[in-house]
mmCIF file of C-alpha atoms in Angstrom:
data_model
loop_
_atom_site.group_PDB
_atom_site.id
_atom_site.type_symbol
_atom_site.label_atom_id
_atom_site.label_comp_id
_atom_site.label_asym_id
_atom_site.label_seq_id
_atom_site.Cartn_x
_atom_site.Cartn_y
_atom_site.Cartn_z
ATOM 1 C CA MET A 19 25.223 -14.607 -17.131
ATOM 2 C CA LYS A 20 24.816 -14.897 -12.924
ATOM 3 C CA LEU A 21 22.830 -13.721 -10.163
ATOM 4 C CA LEU A 22 23.956 -10.435 -9.558
ATOM 5 C CA GLU A 23 26.197 -10.115 -6.662
ATOM 6 C CA TYR A 24 26.227 -7.180 -5.091
ATOM 7 C CA VAL A 25 29.027 -5.896 -2.252
ATOM 8 C CA ASP A 26 28.142 -3.361 0.323
ATOM 9 C CA PRO A 27 31.341 -2.234 1.775
ATOM 10 C CA PHE A 28 29.142 -0.416 4.705
ATOM 11 C CA PHE A 29 26.885 -3.082 5.804
ATOM 12 C CA ASP A 30 28.857 -3.551 8.847
ATOM 13 C CA ARG A 31 29.242 -0.027 9.560
ATOM 14 C CA GLN A 32 25.351 0.828 9.524
ATOM 15 C CA PRO A 33 24.280 3.520 12.244
ATOM 16 C CA PRO A 34 21.024 2.351 14.005
ATOM 17 C CA LEU A 35 18.009 3.332 13.040
ATOM 18 C CA GLU A 36 16.797 5.371 15.237
ATOM 19 C CA PHE A 37 14.026 6.341 13.286
ATOM 20 C CA ILE A 38 12.128 3.115 13.902
ATOM 21 C CA ASN A 39 11.396 4.415 17.475
ATOM 22 C CA GLU A 40 10.335 7.659 15.998
ATOM 23 C CA LEU A 41 8.118 6.280 13.501
ATOM 24 C CA LYS A 42 6.676 4.566 16.705
ATOM 25 C CA GLU A 43 5.950 7.684 18.815
ATOM 26 C CA PRO A 44 2.033 9.053 18.445
ATOM 27 C CA VAL A 45 1.515 11.228 15.696
ATOM 28 C CA HIS A 46 0.184 14.267 18.304
ATOM 29 C CA ILE A 47 2.720 14.700 21.206
ATOM 30 C CA SER A 48 1.957 18.436 22.504
ATOM 31 C CA ALA A 49 0.408 21.832 20.885
ATOM 32 C CA PRO A 50 2.308 24.163 19.077
ATOM 33 C CA GLU A 51 3.739 26.759 22.284
ATOM 34 C CA ASN A 52 1.609 29.497 20.690
ATOM 35 C CA TRP A 53 -1.275 27.941 20.172
ATOM 36 C CA GLY A 54 -4.128 29.721 20.538
ATOM 37 C CA ARG A 55 -3.180 32.865 22.059
ATOM 38 C CA ARG A 56 -4.510 35.022 19.186
ATOM 39 C CA ASN A 57 -8.421 35.815 19.839
ATOM 40 C CA ALA A 58 -10.292 34.285 16.420
ATOM 41 C CA GLU A 59 -11.223 36.612 13.117
ATOM 42 C CA LYS A 60 -14.115 37.402 12.126
ATOM 43 C CA ASP A 61 -14.109 35.019 8.951
ATOM 44 C CA GLU A 62 -13.598 32.594 11.300
ATOM 45 C CA ALA A 63 -15.156 29.849 13.727
ATOM 46 C CA ASP A 64 -13.755 29.799 17.291
ATOM 47 C CA LEU A 65 -13.837 26.053 18.905
ATOM 48 C CA ARG A 66 -11.709 27.434 21.872
ATOM 49 C CA GLY A 67 -14.730 26.122 23.999
ATOM 50 C CA GLY A 68 -13.746 22.792 23.121
ATOM 51 C CA VAL A 69 -15.476 20.147 20.643
ATOM 52 C CA LYS A 70 -18.044 17.841 21.023
ATOM 53 C CA VAL A 71 -17.484 14.966 18.138
ATOM 54 C CA VAL A 72 -21.062 13.904 17.200
ATOM 55 C CA LYS A 73 -20.537 10.442 14.978
ATOM 56 C CA GLU A 74 -23.896 9.847 12.609
ATOM 57 C CA PHE A 75 -21.984 8.539 10.183
ATOM 58 C CA GLU A 76 -22.466 4.723 9.431
ATOM 59 C CA ASP A 77 -19.392 2.594 10.154
ATOM 60 C CA PRO A 78 -20.303 -1.065 11.060
ATOM 61 C CA ASP A 79 -17.050 -2.208 10.338
ATOM 62 C CA GLY A 80 -15.281 -0.104 12.395
ATOM 63 C CA LEU A 81 -13.305 1.185 9.916
ATOM 64 C CA LEU A 82 -13.145 4.784 11.233
ATOM 65 C CA ASP A 83 -11.979 3.605 15.003
ATOM 66 C CA THR A 84 -8.055 4.024 14.719
ATOM 67 C CA ALA A 85 -9.560 8.144 12.912
ATOM 68 C CA TYR A 86 -11.665 8.820 15.679
ATOM 69 C CA ALA A 87 -9.115 7.613 18.167
ATOM 70 C CA ASP A 88 -6.513 9.811 16.315
ATOM 71 C CA PHE A 89 -8.983 13.150 16.345
ATOM 72 C CA GLN A 90 -10.078 12.825 19.825
ATOM 73 C CA ARG A 91 -5.921 12.721 20.866
ATOM 74 C CA PHE A 92 -5.591 15.323 18.931
ATOM 75 C CA LEU A 93 -8.533 17.462 21.079
ATOM 76 C CA SER A 94 -7.504 16.408 23.704
ATOM 77 C CA ILE A 95 -3.452 17.293 23.601
ATOM 78 C CA HIS A 96 -4.590 20.500 21.915
ATOM 79 C CA ASP A 97 -7.008 20.828 24.954
ATOM 80 C CA ILE A 98 -10.225 21.435 22.994
ATOM 81 C CA GLU A 99 -11.817 18.125 24.086
ATOM 82 C CA GLY A 100 -15.201 18.062 25.371
ATOM 83 C CA GLY A 101 -17.503 21.506 24.666
ATOM 84 C CA SER A 102 -20.313 23.356 23.415
ATOM 85 C CA TYR A 103 -19.299 23.248 20.255
ATOM 86 C CA PRO A 104 -20.712 20.245 18.040
ATOM 87 C CA VAL A 105 -18.891 18.731 15.354
ATOM 88 C CA ARG A 106 -20.831 15.982 13.329
ATOM 89 C CA ILE A 107 -19.745 13.948 11.056
ATOM 90 C CA VAL A 108 -22.530 12.960 8.476
ATOM 91 C CA PHE A 109 -23.308 11.065 5.191
ATOM 92 C CA ALA A 110 -23.741 12.990 2.201
ATOM 93 C CA PRO A 111 -23.172 12.107 -1.552
ATOM 94 C CA THR A 112 -19.863 13.164 -2.994
ATOM 95 C CA GLU A 113 -18.456 13.712 -6.797
ATOM 96 C CA CYS A 114 -15.991 10.557 -6.113
ATOM 97 C CA PHE A 115 -14.200 8.468 -3.432
ATOM 98 C CA GLU A 116 -12.491 10.179 -0.702
ATOM 99 C CA ALA A 117 -14.102 13.552 -1.389
ATOM 100 C CA TYR A 118 -15.255 15.651 1.103
ATOM 101 C CA THR A 119 -17.307 18.696 2.836
ATOM 102 C CA ILE A 120 -15.863 20.806 5.834
ATOM 103 C CA ALA A 121 -18.447 23.068 6.471
ATOM 104 C CA ALA A 122 -17.702 25.199 9.732
ATOM 105 C CA GLY A 123 -20.206 27.812 11.633
ATOM 106 C CA PRO A 124 -20.790 29.433 14.356
ATOM 107 C CA THR A 125 -22.622 27.500 15.878
ATOM 108 C CA GLU A 126 -21.440 24.141 14.677
ATOM 109 C CA CYS A 127 -19.236 22.019 12.209
ATOM 110 C CA VAL A 128 -20.245 19.572 9.509
ATOM 111 C CA ILE A 129 -18.392 16.668 7.947
ATOM 112 C CA SER A 130 -19.862 15.083 5.408
ATOM 113 C CA ALA A 131 -18.718 12.320 2.540
ATOM 114 C CA ALA A 132 -19.782 9.817 0.963
ATOM 115 C CA ASP A 133 -17.477 6.521 1.703
ATOM 116 C CA THR A 134 -15.131 5.902 5.435
ATOM 117 C CA GLU A 135 -12.210 7.741 3.649
ATOM 118 C CA GLY A 136 -13.639 10.720 2.721
ATOM 119 C CA ILE A 137 -14.345 10.974 6.758
ATOM 120 C CA ARG A 138 -10.458 10.316 7.200
ATOM 121 C CA ARG A 139 -9.335 12.695 5.154
ATOM 122 C CA ALA A 140 -11.968 15.273 6.392
ATOM 123 C CA LEU A 141 -10.374 14.800 10.256
ATOM 124 C CA VAL A 142 -6.794 14.965 9.360
ATOM 125 C CA TYR A 143 -7.707 18.038 6.568
ATOM 126 C CA PHE A 144 -9.674 19.342 9.886
ATOM 127 C CA GLU A 145 -6.404 19.108 12.500
ATOM 128 C CA ASP A 146 -4.106 20.465 9.671
ATOM 129 C CA GLU A 147 -6.094 23.687 9.234
ATOM 130 C CA MET A 148 -5.870 24.486 12.650
ATOM 131 C CA LEU A 149 -2.331 24.101 13.066
ATOM 132 C CA ARG A 150 -2.070 26.320 9.766
ATOM 133 C CA ARG A 151 -4.176 29.120 11.779
ATOM 134 C CA ASP A 152 -2.137 28.290 15.074
ATOM 135 C CA GLY A 153 -5.207 27.652 17.260
ATOM 136 C CA PRO A 154 -8.882 26.172 16.915
ATOM 137 C CA TYR A 155 -10.075 27.893 14.334
ATOM 138 C CA LEU A 156 -11.901 27.351 11.511
ATOM 139 C CA PRO A 157 -13.092 29.235 8.339
ATOM 140 C CA LEU A 158 -16.406 29.885 8.403
ATOM 141 C CA LYS A 159 -16.962 28.836 4.800
ATOM 142 C CA PRO A 160 -17.134 25.313 3.262
ATOM 143 C CA ILE A 161 -14.086 23.575 2.194
ATOM 144 C CA SER A 162 -14.742 21.034 -0.536
ATOM 145 C CA ARG A 163 -11.665 18.715 -1.445
ATOM 146 C CA LYS A 164 -11.477 15.677 -3.415
ATOM 147 C CA PRO A 165 -8.279 13.468 -4.683
ATOM 148 C CA PHE A 166 -6.218 14.545 -7.423
ATOM 149 C CA ILE A 167 -4.248 10.913 -7.744
ATOM 150 C CA LYS A 168 -6.406 8.295 -7.141
ATOM 151 C CA ARG A 169 -3.665 5.276 -5.585
ATOM 152 C CA ARG A 170 -0.971 7.092 -3.390
ATOM 153 C CA ILE A 171 1.253 4.233 -2.486
ATOM 154 C CA THR A 172 4.572 3.659 -0.640
ATOM 155 C CA ARG A 173 6.642 0.731 0.764
ATOM 156 C CA CYS A 174 7.146 -0.146 4.547
ATOM 157 C CA PHE A 175 10.131 1.954 5.433
ATOM 158 C CA PHE A 176 12.180 -0.007 6.747
ATOM 159 C CA SER A 177 10.945 -4.219 5.144
ATOM 160 C CA PRO A 178 13.468 -5.950 3.669
ATOM 161 C CA THR A 179 14.452 -5.906 0.269
ATOM 162 C CA ASN A 180 15.455 -9.484 -1.586
ATOM 163 C CA ARG A 181 18.845 -8.250 -2.150
ATOM 164 C CA PRO A 182 22.351 -9.543 -1.006
ATOM 165 C CA PRO A 183 23.682 -9.597 1.262
ATOM 166 C CA LYS A 184 20.471 -10.166 3.628
ATOM 167 C CA ASN A 185 18.260 -11.301 0.556
ATOM 168 C CA GLY A 186 15.254 -10.612 3.010
ATOM 169 C CA GLU A 187 11.516 -11.209 2.441
ATOM 170 C CA GLU A 188 8.901 -9.485 5.096
ATOM 171 C CA LEU A 189 6.363 -12.088 4.475
ATOM 172 C CA ALA A 190 9.167 -14.372 5.761
ATOM 173 C CA ASP A 191 9.675 -13.778 9.397
ATOM 174 C CA ASP A 192 7.887 -12.869 12.024
ATOM 175 C CA ILE A 193 8.639 -8.970 12.664
ATOM 176 C CA ASP A 194 5.825 -6.786 12.241
ATOM 177 C CA TYR A 195 6.411 -3.968 9.611
ATOM 178 C CA TYR A 196 3.529 -1.768 9.687
ATOM 179 C CA PRO A 197 2.998 -0.158 13.785
ATOM 180 C CA GLU A 198 0.319 1.560 14.441
ATOM 181 C CA GLU A 199 1.467 4.815 14.334
ATOM 182 C CA TYR A 200 3.598 4.361 11.293
ATOM 183 C CA LEU A 201 0.362 3.293 9.705
ATOM 184 C CA ASN A 202 -1.341 6.633 11.674
ATOM 185 C CA ARG A 203 1.119 8.789 9.785
ATOM 186 C CA LEU A 204 1.334 7.414 6.746
ATOM 187 C CA ALA A 205 -2.698 8.035 6.513
ATOM 188 C CA HIS A 206 -2.372 11.836 7.927
ATOM 189 C CA GLU A 207 0.609 11.776 4.288
ATOM 190 C CA GLY A 208 -2.326 10.654 2.360
ATOM 191 C CA ILE A 209 -1.085 7.273 1.719
ATOM 192 C CA ASN A 210 -3.808 5.060 0.678
ATOM 193 C CA GLY A 211 -1.778 1.493 -0.309
ATOM 194 C CA VAL A 212 1.262 -0.529 0.346
ATOM 195 C CA TRP A 213 3.718 -2.662 -1.523
ATOM 196 C CA ILE A 214 4.778 -5.671 -0.180
ATOM 197 C CA TYR A 215 7.314 -7.362 -2.468
ATOM 198 C CA THR A 216 7.328 -11.581 -3.011
ATOM 199 C CA LEU A 217 8.067 -14.057 -5.125
ATOM 200 C CA PHE A 218 4.749 -15.780 -6.559
ATOM 201 C CA ARG A 219 7.296 -19.420 -6.244
ATOM 202 C CA ASP A 220 7.575 -18.932 -2.211
ATOM 203 C CA LEU A 221 3.809 -17.277 -1.853
ATOM 204 C CA LEU A 222 1.422 -18.757 -4.226
ATOM 205 C CA PRO A 223 0.947 -23.354 -4.335
ATOM 206 C CA SER A 224 0.321 -24.260 -7.955
ATOM 207 C CA THR A 225 -1.376 -27.234 -9.919
ATOM 208 C CA ILE A 226 0.635 -26.882 -12.143
ATOM 209 C CA ILE A 227 4.474 -25.974 -10.844
ATOM 210 C CA PRO A 228 3.791 -28.333 -7.497
ATOM 211 C CA GLU A 229 7.387 -27.277 -6.294
ATOM 212 C CA TYR A 230 6.077 -24.097 -5.485
ATOM 213 C CA GLY A 231 4.924 -22.381 -2.420
ATOM 214 C CA LYS A 232 5.532 -25.149 -0.169
ATOM 215 C CA ASP A 233 5.779 -22.874 2.946
ATOM 216 C CA TYR A 234 3.213 -20.584 1.626
ATOM 217 C CA ARG A 235 0.714 -20.780 4.306
ATOM 218 C CA ARG A 236 2.917 -19.090 6.535
ATOM 219 C CA ARG A 237 3.741 -16.026 4.123
ATOM 220 C CA ILE A 238 0.126 -15.676 3.445
ATOM 221 C CA ASP A 239 -1.274 -15.688 7.230
ATOM 222 C CA LYS A 240 0.652 -12.891 7.590
ATOM 223 C CA LEU A 241 0.004 -11.092 4.506
ATOM 224 C CA ASN A 242 -3.379 -11.542 5.755
ATOM 225 C CA ARG A 243 -2.910 -10.024 9.079
ATOM 226 C CA THR A 244 -1.046 -7.324 7.511
ATOM 227 C CA ILE A 245 -3.982 -6.520 5.124
ATOM 228 C CA GLU A 246 -6.568 -6.456 8.264
ATOM 229 C CA LYS A 247 -4.159 -4.043 10.251
ATOM 230 C CA CYS A 248 -3.610 -1.832 7.251
ATOM 231 C CA LYS A 249 -7.176 -1.455 6.491
ATOM 232 C CA ARG A 250 -7.768 0.037 9.533
ATOM 233 C CA TYR A 251 -6.134 3.152 8.360
ATOM 234 C CA GLY A 252 -7.427 3.284 4.779
ATOM 235 C CA ILE A 253 -4.681 1.052 3.218
ATOM 236 C CA LYS A 254 -4.494 -1.336 0.890
ATOM 237 C CA VAL A 255 -2.281 -3.699 0.359
ATOM 238 C CA PHE A 256 -0.258 -4.559 -3.218
ATOM 239 C CA VAL A 257 1.906 -7.949 -4.257
ATOM 240 C CA PHE A 258 4.539 -6.537 -5.882
ATOM 241 C CA GLY A 259 6.682 -8.977 -7.932
ATOM 242 C CA VAL A 260 8.315 -9.695 -11.421
ATOM 243 C CA GLU A 261 6.233 -11.994 -12.193
ATOM 244 C CA PRO A 262 4.753 -14.565 -13.842
ATOM 245 C CA GLY A 263 8.962 -15.528 -13.342
ATOM 246 C CA SER A 264 11.559 -16.607 -15.763
ATOM 247 C CA THR A 265 14.851 -19.368 -14.519
ATOM 248 C CA TYR A 266 16.511 -16.171 -12.817
ATOM 249 C CA TRP A 267 15.909 -17.294 -9.391
ATOM 250 C CA ASN A 268 15.456 -21.108 -10.009
ATOM 251 C CA PRO A 269 17.261 -22.563 -12.792
ATOM 252 C CA GLU A 270 16.629 -26.114 -12.160
ATOM 253 C CA LEU A 271 13.403 -25.747 -11.138
ATOM 254 C CA LEU A 272 12.031 -24.354 -14.161
ATOM 255 C CA LYS A 273 14.327 -26.475 -16.359
ATOM 256 C CA SER A 274 12.197 -29.492 -14.935
ATOM 257 C CA HIS A 275 8.833 -27.588 -16.811
ATOM 258 C CA ARG A 276 10.754 -26.828 -20.330
ATOM 259 C CA ASP A 277 7.306 -27.068 -22.129
ATOM 260 C CA MET A 278 6.832 -23.288 -20.545
ATOM 261 C CA LEU A 279 10.216 -21.717 -21.601
ATOM 262 C CA GLY A 280 10.516 -18.681 -23.794
ATOM 263 C CA SER A 281 12.619 -15.930 -24.818
ATOM 264 C CA LYS A 282 16.229 -16.493 -24.072
ATOM 265 C CA TRP A 283 18.370 -13.891 -23.014
ATOM 266 C CA ALA A 284 21.914 -14.416 -21.821
ATOM 267 C CA GLU A 285 23.505 -18.007 -21.709
ATOM 268 C CA GLU A 286 21.315 -19.712 -19.544
ATOM 269 C CA TYR A 287 18.261 -18.226 -18.715
ATOM 270 C CA TYR A 288 14.797 -18.378 -20.080
ATOM 271 C CA ALA A 289 11.276 -16.490 -19.710
ATOM 272 C CA LEU A 290 8.092 -18.480 -18.711
ATOM 273 C CA CYS A 291 5.886 -18.074 -21.978
ATOM 274 C CA LEU A 292 2.802 -17.103 -21.866
ATOM 275 C CA GLY A 293 2.158 -18.244 -25.232
ATOM 276 C CA THR A 294 2.346 -22.058 -24.158
ATOM 277 C CA GLU A 295 -0.434 -23.507 -22.540
ATOM 278 C CA LYS A 296 0.680 -24.424 -19.673
ATOM 279 C CA GLY A 297 2.364 -21.165 -18.845
ATOM 280 C CA ALA A 298 -0.614 -19.184 -19.370
ATOM 281 C CA ALA A 299 -2.440 -21.912 -17.413
ATOM 282 C CA PHE A 300 0.284 -21.171 -14.752
ATOM 283 C CA ALA A 301 0.231 -17.146 -14.491
ATOM 284 C CA GLU A 302 -3.768 -17.322 -14.497
ATOM 285 C CA GLU A 303 -4.089 -19.595 -11.677
ATOM 286 C CA ALA A 304 -1.221 -18.023 -9.980
ATOM 287 C CA THR A 305 -3.442 -14.852 -9.673
ATOM 288 C CA ARG A 306 -6.746 -16.503 -8.903
ATOM 289 C CA THR A 307 -5.063 -18.569 -6.529
ATOM 290 C CA LEU A 308 -3.975 -15.085 -4.908
ATOM 291 C CA PHE A 309 -6.844 -13.455 -4.207
ATOM 292 C CA THR A 310 -8.688 -16.762 -3.294
ATOM 293 C CA LEU A 311 -6.392 -17.086 -0.694
ATOM 294 C CA ALA A 312 -5.881 -12.809 0.422
ATOM 295 C CA PRO A 313 -9.889 -11.714 -0.761
ATOM 296 C CA ASP A 314 -8.900 -8.225 0.758
ATOM 297 C CA LEU A 315 -6.112 -7.658 -1.229
ATOM 298 C CA GLY A 316 -6.249 -4.176 -3.033
ATOM 299 C CA GLY A 317 -4.359 -5.319 -5.937
ATOM 300 C CA LEU A 318 -1.623 -6.638 -7.839
ATOM 301 C CA ILE A 319 1.761 -4.152 -9.166
ATOM 302 C CA SER A 320 3.522 -6.247 -11.967
ATOM 303 C CA ILE A 321 7.355 -4.796 -13.191
ATOM 304 C CA THR A 322 5.946 -5.751 -16.501
ATOM 305 C CA VAL A 323 9.300 -4.962 -18.999
ATOM 306 C CA GLY A 324 13.109 -3.465 -18.005
ATOM 307 C CA GLU A 325 13.782 -5.309 -14.176
ATOM 308 C CA SER A 326 14.372 -9.012 -14.753
ATOM 309 C CA CYS A 327 12.621 -10.858 -16.699
ATOM 310 C CA SER A 328 9.115 -12.751 -16.789
ATOM 311 C CA HIS A 329 7.192 -13.064 -20.024
ATOM 312 C CA CYS A 330 8.801 -13.390 -23.424
ATOM 313 C CA ALA A 331 8.922 -9.682 -24.187
ATOM 314 C CA SER A 332 10.100 -8.089 -20.819
ATOM 315 C CA ASN A 333 13.447 -7.802 -21.825
ATOM 316 C CA GLY A 334 12.979 -5.447 -24.714
ATOM 317 C CA PRO A 335 12.026 -5.879 -27.987
ATOM 318 C CA GLU A 336 13.178 -7.992 -29.047
ATOM 319 C CA VAL A 337 11.386 -11.942 -29.096
ATOM 320 C CA ASN A 338 13.625 -14.815 -29.376
ATOM 321 C CA CYS A 339 10.726 -16.990 -28.456
ATOM 322 C CA PRO A 340 10.083 -19.732 -31.280
ATOM 323 C CA ILE A 341 6.030 -19.111 -30.357
ATOM 324 C CA CYS A 342 5.691 -15.491 -29.269
ATOM 325 C CA GLY A 343 8.298 -14.442 -31.665
ATOM 326 C CA LYS A 344 5.978 -14.096 -34.592
ATOM 327 C CA LYS A 345 4.654 -11.589 -32.648
ATOM 328 C CA HIS A 346 5.168 -8.119 -32.100
ATOM 329 C CA ALA A 347 6.488 -7.126 -28.588
ATOM 330 C CA ASN A 348 3.292 -4.543 -27.335
ATOM 331 C CA GLU A 349 0.874 -7.698 -28.803
ATOM 332 C CA VAL A 350 2.894 -10.370 -26.022
ATOM 333 C CA LEU A 351 3.056 -7.938 -23.516
ATOM 334 C CA ALA A 352 -0.181 -7.034 -23.633
ATOM 335 C CA GLU A 353 -1.276 -10.722 -23.483
ATOM 336 C CA ALA A 354 1.014 -11.345 -20.678
ATOM 337 C CA GLU A 355 -0.960 -8.872 -18.716
ATOM 338 C CA SER A 356 -4.601 -9.867 -19.471
ATOM 339 C CA ILE A 357 -3.652 -13.065 -18.013
ATOM 340 C CA LEU A 358 -2.745 -12.111 -15.012
ATOM 341 C CA ALA A 359 -5.333 -9.870 -14.850
ATOM 342 C CA ARG A 360 -8.034 -11.825 -15.922
ATOM 343 C CA GLY A 361 -7.000 -14.585 -13.020
ATOM 344 C CA MET A 362 -7.174 -11.257 -10.519
ATOM 345 C CA HIS A 363 -10.519 -10.291 -11.436
ATOM 346 C CA SER A 364 -12.303 -13.540 -12.111
ATOM 347 C CA VAL A 365 -12.212 -13.835 -8.069
ATOM 348 C CA LYS A 366 -12.160 -9.824 -7.267
ATOM 349 C CA PRO A 367 -13.863 -7.577 -9.946
ATOM 350 C CA ASP A 368 -12.595 -4.629 -8.540
ATOM 351 C CA ALA A 369 -8.959 -5.048 -7.338
ATOM 352 C CA GLU A 370 -6.355 -2.950 -9.183
ATOM 353 C CA PHE A 371 -3.935 -4.132 -11.839
ATOM 354 C CA ILE A 372 -0.686 -2.081 -12.222
ATOM 355 C CA SER A 373 2.315 -2.198 -14.496
ATOM 356 C CA TRP A 374 5.389 -0.816 -13.765
#
């Protein structure tokens, strides 16, 4: 078995990526033609006299700066910025993270939440509610909402993938794959997570496999810059990979550490065995190092089974490792995930481990 090779007959005939510039444009550009042409209904608050935003919610880290800037732009474009109708942004206990209430009355509106992301979601809903009503009107009744899906993750719309013919990786270049208004669009669509594909061998230094992470600092620095930028829009970053690894991507490297190799598949490829002391130590060290170097990461997404091979049970139920073969495949899988999660949680207990 050899590394897969892809031939794209249309590689040199791709249309220009005009959507990249389009997604960099502001979310709010102009008001609809029929905006505010009707009168308010009796069950609606009328905001045509203008909105005054009153920020009473404590936000010492300025995480809501981008949300407030977007909201002010919306009000300005729709000609209701500044006026006598106060929209108060306040703290109030909620049922869960990101939950919020919008309570519009005849003389003021109160937006309440227990966290910054509840406020962010409320401001977006406020905008959408007005657009649905074709004008600056809100229902005269409380609107309370909470997330049905806790973590809503996407990937960058034009970042490279580690596939031929380009074999790119977004942490290895100097391109900014997260323009401000693109992140703003993601926030408006309810996205609160993005995943970045990478390889531990490139991203992380290791005391156990010292050949790893030769150029890790550049990648880690870009990862941390991306994390900080996304955080300003309520979006967490997740590292995504097929880990802890195998000889598939770098046969010669892991052949020099044969005491870490386990299940064999095809003719020449081996999984990294976490049943060995050295293999388990590497996997735990890797996630511990990752969250030490990038402490604000949201978590780790691991393709546990079904794509390439990363541990002795990742290529199906048949485990032919001399160590792990004595166990059921489910036990091997659970142990592999536990080791990765243990290293991560030793540094950041609230980080999320997502198994694919």
